[in-house]
Tab-separated table of C-alpha atoms in Angstrom:
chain	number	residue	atom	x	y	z
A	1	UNK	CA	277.391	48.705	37.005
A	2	UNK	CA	274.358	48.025	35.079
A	3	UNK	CA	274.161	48.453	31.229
A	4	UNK	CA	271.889	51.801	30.146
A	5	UNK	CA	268.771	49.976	28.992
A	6	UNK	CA	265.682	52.083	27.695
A	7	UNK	CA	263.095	52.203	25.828
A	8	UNK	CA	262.342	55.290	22.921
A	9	UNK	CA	258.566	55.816	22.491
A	10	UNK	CA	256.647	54.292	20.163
A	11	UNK	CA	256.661	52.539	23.556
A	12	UNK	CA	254.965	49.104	23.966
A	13	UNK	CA	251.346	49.685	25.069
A	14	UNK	CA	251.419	47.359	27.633
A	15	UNK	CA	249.438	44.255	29.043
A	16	UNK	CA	246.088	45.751	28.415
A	17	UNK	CA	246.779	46.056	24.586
A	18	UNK	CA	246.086	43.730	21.755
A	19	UNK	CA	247.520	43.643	18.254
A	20	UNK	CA	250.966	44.853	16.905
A	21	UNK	CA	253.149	47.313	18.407
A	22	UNK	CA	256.820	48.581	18.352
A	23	UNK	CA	259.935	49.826	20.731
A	24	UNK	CA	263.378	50.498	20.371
A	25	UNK	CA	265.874	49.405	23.077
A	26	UNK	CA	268.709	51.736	23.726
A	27	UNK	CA	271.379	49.437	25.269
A	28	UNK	CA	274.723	49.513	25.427
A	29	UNK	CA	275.242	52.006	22.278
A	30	UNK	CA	272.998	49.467	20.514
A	31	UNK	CA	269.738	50.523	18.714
A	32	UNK	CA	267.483	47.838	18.658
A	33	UNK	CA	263.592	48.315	17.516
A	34	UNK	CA	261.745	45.247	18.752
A	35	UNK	CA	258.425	44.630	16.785
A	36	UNK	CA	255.224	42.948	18.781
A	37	UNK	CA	252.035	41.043	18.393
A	38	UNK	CA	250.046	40.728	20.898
A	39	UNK	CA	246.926	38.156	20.380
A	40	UNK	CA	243.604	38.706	21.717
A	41	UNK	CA	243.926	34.852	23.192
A	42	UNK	CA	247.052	35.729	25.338
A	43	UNK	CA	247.286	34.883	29.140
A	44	UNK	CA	250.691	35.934	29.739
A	45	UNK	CA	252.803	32.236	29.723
A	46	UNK	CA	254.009	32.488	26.165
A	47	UNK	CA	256.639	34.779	24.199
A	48	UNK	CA	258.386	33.184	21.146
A	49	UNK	CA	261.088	35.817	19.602
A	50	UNK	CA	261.569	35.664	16.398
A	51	UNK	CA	265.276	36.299	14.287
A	52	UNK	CA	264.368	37.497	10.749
A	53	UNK	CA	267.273	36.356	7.721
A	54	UNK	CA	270.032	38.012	5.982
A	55	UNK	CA	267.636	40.885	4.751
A	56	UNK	CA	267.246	42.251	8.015
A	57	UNK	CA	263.198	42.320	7.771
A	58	UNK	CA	262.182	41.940	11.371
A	59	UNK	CA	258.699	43.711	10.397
A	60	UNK	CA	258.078	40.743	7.585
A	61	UNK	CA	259.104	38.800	10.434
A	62	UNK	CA	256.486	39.664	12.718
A	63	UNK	CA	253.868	39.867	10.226
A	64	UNK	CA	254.741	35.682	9.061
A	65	UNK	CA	254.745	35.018	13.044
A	66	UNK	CA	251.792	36.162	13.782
A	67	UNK	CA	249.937	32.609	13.004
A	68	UNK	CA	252.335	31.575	15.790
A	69	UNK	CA	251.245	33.814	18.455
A	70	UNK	CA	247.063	33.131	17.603
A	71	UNK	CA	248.013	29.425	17.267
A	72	UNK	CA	249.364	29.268	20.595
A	73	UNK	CA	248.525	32.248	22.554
A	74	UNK	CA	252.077	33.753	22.734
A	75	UNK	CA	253.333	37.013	22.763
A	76	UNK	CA	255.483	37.426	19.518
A	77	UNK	CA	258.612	40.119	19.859
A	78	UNK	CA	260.532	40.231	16.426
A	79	UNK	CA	264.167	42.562	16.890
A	80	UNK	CA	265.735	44.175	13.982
A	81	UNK	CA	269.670	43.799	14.015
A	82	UNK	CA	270.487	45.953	11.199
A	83	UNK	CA	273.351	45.509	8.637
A	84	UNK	CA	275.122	49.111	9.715
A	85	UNK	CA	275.314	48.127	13.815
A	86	UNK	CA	275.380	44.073	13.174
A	87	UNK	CA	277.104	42.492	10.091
A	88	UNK	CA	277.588	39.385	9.298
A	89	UNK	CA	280.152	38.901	11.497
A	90	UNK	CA	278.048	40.105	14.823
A	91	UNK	CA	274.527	38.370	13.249
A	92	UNK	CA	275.005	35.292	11.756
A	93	UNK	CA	278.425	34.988	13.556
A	94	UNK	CA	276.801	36.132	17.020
A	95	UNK	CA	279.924	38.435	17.344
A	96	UNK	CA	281.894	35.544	18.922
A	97	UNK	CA	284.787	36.655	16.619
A	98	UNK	CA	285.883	39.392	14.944
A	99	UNK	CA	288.621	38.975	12.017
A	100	UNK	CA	288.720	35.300	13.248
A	101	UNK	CA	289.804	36.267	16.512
A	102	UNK	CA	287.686	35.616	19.488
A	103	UNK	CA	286.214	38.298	21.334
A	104	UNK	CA	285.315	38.523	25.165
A	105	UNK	CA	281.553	37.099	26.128
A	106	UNK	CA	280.716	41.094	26.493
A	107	UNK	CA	281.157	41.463	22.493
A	108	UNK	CA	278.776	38.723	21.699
A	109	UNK	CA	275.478	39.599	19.950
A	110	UNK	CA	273.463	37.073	22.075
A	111	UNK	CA	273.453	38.760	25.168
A	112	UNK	CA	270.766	41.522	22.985
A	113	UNK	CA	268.623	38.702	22.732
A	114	UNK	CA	268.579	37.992	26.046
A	115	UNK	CA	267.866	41.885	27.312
A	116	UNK	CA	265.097	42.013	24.884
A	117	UNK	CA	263.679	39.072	26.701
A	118	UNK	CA	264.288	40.380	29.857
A	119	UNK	CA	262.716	43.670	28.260
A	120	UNK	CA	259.700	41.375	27.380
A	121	UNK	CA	258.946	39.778	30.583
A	122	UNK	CA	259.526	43.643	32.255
A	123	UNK	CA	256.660	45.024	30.483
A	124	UNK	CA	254.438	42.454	31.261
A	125	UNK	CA	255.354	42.026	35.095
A	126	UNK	CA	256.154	38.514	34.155
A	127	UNK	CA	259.606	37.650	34.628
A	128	UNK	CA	259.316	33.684	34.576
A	129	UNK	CA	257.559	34.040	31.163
A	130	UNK	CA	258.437	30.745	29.044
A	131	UNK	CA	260.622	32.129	26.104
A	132	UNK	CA	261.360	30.373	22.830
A	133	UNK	CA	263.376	31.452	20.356
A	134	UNK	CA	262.864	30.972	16.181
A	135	UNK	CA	264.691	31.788	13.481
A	136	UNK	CA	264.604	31.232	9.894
A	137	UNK	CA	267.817	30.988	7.253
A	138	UNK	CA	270.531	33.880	8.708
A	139	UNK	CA	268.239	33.438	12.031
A	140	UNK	CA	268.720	29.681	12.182
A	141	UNK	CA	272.357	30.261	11.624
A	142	UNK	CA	272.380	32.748	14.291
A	143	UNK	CA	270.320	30.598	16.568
A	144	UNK	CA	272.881	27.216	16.420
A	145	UNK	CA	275.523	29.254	17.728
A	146	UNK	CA	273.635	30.944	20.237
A	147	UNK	CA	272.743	27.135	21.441
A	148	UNK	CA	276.300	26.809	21.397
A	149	UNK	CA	277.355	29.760	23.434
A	150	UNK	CA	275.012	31.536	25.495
A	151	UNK	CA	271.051	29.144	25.164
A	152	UNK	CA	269.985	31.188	28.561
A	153	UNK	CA	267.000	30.390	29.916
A	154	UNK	CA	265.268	28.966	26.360
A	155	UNK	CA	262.554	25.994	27.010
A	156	UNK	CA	263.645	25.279	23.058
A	157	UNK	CA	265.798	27.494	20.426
A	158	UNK	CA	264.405	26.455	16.745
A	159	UNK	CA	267.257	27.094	14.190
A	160	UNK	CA	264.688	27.016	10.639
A	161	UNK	CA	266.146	26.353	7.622
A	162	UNK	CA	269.843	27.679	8.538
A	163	UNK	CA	271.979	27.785	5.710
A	164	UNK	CA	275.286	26.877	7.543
A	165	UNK	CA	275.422	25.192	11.132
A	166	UNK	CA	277.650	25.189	14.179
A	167	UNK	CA	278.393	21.548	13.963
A	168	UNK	CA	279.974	19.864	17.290
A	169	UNK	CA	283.664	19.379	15.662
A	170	UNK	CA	286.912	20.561	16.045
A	171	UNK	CA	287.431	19.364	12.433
A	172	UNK	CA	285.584	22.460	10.950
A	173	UNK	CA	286.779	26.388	12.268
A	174	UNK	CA	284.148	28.216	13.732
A	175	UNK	CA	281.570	29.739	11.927
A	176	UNK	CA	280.990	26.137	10.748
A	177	UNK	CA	282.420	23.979	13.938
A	178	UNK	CA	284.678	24.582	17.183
A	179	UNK	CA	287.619	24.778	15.438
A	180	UNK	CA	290.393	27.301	16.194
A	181	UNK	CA	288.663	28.611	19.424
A	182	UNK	CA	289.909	28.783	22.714
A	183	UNK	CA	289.536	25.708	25.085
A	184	UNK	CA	287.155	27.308	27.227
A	185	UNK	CA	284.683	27.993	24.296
A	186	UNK	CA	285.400	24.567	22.446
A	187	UNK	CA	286.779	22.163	24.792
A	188	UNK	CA	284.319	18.688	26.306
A	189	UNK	CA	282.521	20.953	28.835
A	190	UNK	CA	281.629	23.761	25.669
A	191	UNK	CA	280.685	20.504	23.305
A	192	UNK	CA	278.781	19.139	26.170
A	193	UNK	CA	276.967	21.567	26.928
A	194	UNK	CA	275.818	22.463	23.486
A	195	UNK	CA	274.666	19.181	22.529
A	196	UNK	CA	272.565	19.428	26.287
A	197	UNK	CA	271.184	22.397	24.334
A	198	UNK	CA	267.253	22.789	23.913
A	199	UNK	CA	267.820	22.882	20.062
A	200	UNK	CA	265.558	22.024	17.697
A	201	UNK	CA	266.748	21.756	13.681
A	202	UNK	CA	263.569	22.470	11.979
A	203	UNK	CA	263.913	21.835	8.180
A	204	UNK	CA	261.767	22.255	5.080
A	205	UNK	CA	261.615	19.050	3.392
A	206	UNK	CA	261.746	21.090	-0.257
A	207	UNK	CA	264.389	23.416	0.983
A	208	UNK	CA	266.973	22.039	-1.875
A	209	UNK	CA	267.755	25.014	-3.555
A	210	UNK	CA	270.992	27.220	-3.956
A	211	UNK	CA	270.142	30.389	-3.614
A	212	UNK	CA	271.950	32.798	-1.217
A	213	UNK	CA	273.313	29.496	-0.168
A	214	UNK	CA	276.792	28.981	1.542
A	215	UNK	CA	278.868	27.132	-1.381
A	216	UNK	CA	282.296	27.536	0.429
A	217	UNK	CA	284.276	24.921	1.054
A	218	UNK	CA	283.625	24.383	4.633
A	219	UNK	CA	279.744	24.578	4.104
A	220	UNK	CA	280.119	22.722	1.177
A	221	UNK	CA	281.943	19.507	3.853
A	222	UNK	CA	278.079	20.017	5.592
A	223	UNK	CA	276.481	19.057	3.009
A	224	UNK	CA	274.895	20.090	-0.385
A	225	UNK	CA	271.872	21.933	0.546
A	226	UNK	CA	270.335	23.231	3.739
A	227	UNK	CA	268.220	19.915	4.644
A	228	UNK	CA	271.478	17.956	4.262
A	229	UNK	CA	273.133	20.528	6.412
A	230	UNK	CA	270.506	20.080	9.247
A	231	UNK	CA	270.290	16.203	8.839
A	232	UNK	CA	274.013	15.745	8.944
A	233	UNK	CA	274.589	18.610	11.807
A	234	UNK	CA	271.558	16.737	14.168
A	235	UNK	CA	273.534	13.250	13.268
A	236	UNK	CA	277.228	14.302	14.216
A	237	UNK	CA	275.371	15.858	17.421
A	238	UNK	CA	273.444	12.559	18.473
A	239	UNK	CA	276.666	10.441	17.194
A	240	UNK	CA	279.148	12.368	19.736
A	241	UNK	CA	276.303	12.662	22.491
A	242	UNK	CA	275.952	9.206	22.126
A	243	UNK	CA	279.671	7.926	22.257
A	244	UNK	CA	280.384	10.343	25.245
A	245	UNK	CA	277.334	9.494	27.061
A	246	UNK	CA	275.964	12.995	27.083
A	247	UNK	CA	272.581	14.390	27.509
A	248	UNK	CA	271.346	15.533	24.021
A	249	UNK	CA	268.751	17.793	24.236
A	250	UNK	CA	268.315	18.486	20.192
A	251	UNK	CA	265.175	17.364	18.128
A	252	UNK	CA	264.973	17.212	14.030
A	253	UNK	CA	261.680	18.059	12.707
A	254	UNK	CA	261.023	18.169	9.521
A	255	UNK	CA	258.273	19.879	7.448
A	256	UNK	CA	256.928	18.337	3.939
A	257	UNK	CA	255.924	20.715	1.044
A	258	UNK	CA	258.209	23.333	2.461
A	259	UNK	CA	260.904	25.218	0.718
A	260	UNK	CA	263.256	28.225	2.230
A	261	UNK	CA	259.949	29.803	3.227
A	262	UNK	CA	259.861	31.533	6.911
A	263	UNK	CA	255.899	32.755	6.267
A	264	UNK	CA	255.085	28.459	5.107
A	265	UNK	CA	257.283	26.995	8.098
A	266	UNK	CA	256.029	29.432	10.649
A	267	UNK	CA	252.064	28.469	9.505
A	268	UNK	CA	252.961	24.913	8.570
A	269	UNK	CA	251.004	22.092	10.949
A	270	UNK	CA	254.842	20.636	12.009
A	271	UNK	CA	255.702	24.483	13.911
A	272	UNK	CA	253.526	22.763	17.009
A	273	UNK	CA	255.992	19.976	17.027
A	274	UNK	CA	258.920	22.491	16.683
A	275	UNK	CA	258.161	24.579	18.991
A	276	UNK	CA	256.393	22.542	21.668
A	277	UNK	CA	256.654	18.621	21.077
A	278	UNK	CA	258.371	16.893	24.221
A	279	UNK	CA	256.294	18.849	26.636
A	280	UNK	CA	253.618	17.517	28.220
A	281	UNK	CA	250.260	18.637	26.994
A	282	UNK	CA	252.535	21.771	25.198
A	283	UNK	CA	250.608	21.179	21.843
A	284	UNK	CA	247.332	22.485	22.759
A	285	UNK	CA	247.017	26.040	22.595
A	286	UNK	CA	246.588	28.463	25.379
């Protein structure tokens, strides 16, 4: 049987429409409102989603995105997973566990992701639509272990500034590694196929601060401060990848000048590289 999925006027305006917008998504007895941008320069190839941080601001979202979608002529969708329907546990956590237990793939917060870009591509009678996903701090968290777990069909998932990261070990329990799950989620097929990931770390040089940072023990074995978090995550990845003679499909880009800032990495000249380096002629805009 199919999951209910609907959509609750204000409803999308449709392909015709430029300019921001907003729909909820009624799915599985999940409220989700998905904010839009539409540029005027838009042909219909390009939707980047965007995951807001731990304060749940998917409109501020939108509104620091929108230099992505006239940049590069994509359609910008930014969902809200609210505190009340999606703590920690289901948002930064992706819902893989629940009081450290694992829960079944149906639980997971990904698969919302994925029916708001199948949502997407619906209303625009597009459903090959490249997709890319970005998300800054408690987004970039949530994106590493979606790259871990359920990646879809993502040309690249950009993890910004995370805080914490799923790192390819057993040695650390999951949030922060593979550790205490089940074989099938963290045995050599699970690692390899995360590290064949289209992830991209994408790190604010000047991101050295503390605040709202992690300081637990087990983010504290990541490193320091976010940037030595990312560095050190994007190592171990290549290192294993490497000595297993796996595909790695991650990239490390880093932005100078940038602190924990989703409105100065979104606009900064290194979001191109981010979000489109490695494909062919991907850096000129539509």
């Amino acid at each position: 049987m199919l999951p209910l999925l609907c959509a609750r006027f204000p409803a999308f305006a449709g392909p015709e429409a430029d300019g921001k917008d907003a729909f909820t998504l009624e799915i599985r007895g999940k409220s989700i409102e998905v904010f839009t941008y539409r540029p005027k320069n838009f042909d219909g190839g390009r939707l980047i989603v965007v995951m807001h941080g731990m304060n749940r601001n998917a409109r501020d979202y939108l509104d620091n995105a929108v230099t992505l979608g006239d940049r590069f002529g994509a359609l910008i969708a930014a969902p809200a997973f609210d505190l009340g329907q999606f703590p920690v546990e289901a948002y930064q956590r992706g819902g893989v566990t629940r009081d450290s237990k694992p829960q079944p793939e149906s639980e997971w917060t990904f698969r919302y992701v994925w029916d708001v870009v199948g949502e997407m591509r619906r209303r625009e009678d597009r459903p090959g639509m490249e997709c890319r996903l970005i998300g800054h701090s408690a987004g970039g968290q949530f994106l590493t272990r979606l790259a871990g777990f359920m990646p879809g069909d993502a040309v690249r998932i950009i993890a910004g500034n995370p805080g914490n990261l799923l790192f390819p070990t057993h040695d650390m329990p999951f949030q922060y590694g593979f550790g205490g799950l089940p074989e099938a989620l963290a045995g050599d097929d699970a690692l390899k196929s995360y590290l064949a990931a289209p992830l991209t770390l994408y790190l604010g040089l000047d991101d050295t601060g503390t605040a709202n940072l992690d300081m637990t023990e087990n983010a504290m074995r990541q490193g320091a401060t976010r940037i030595e978090r990312g560095r050190a995550c994007f190592r171990m990845g290549e290192a294993l990848a490497r000595e297993k003679g796996w595909p790695f499909g991650w990239r490390l880009v880093e932005a100078p000048g940038v602190a924990h800032d989703s409105k100065a990495l979104f606009a900064h000249p290194q979001a191109a590289e981010a979000l489109f380096g490695g494909s062919s002629g991907a850096l000129e805009p539509h």
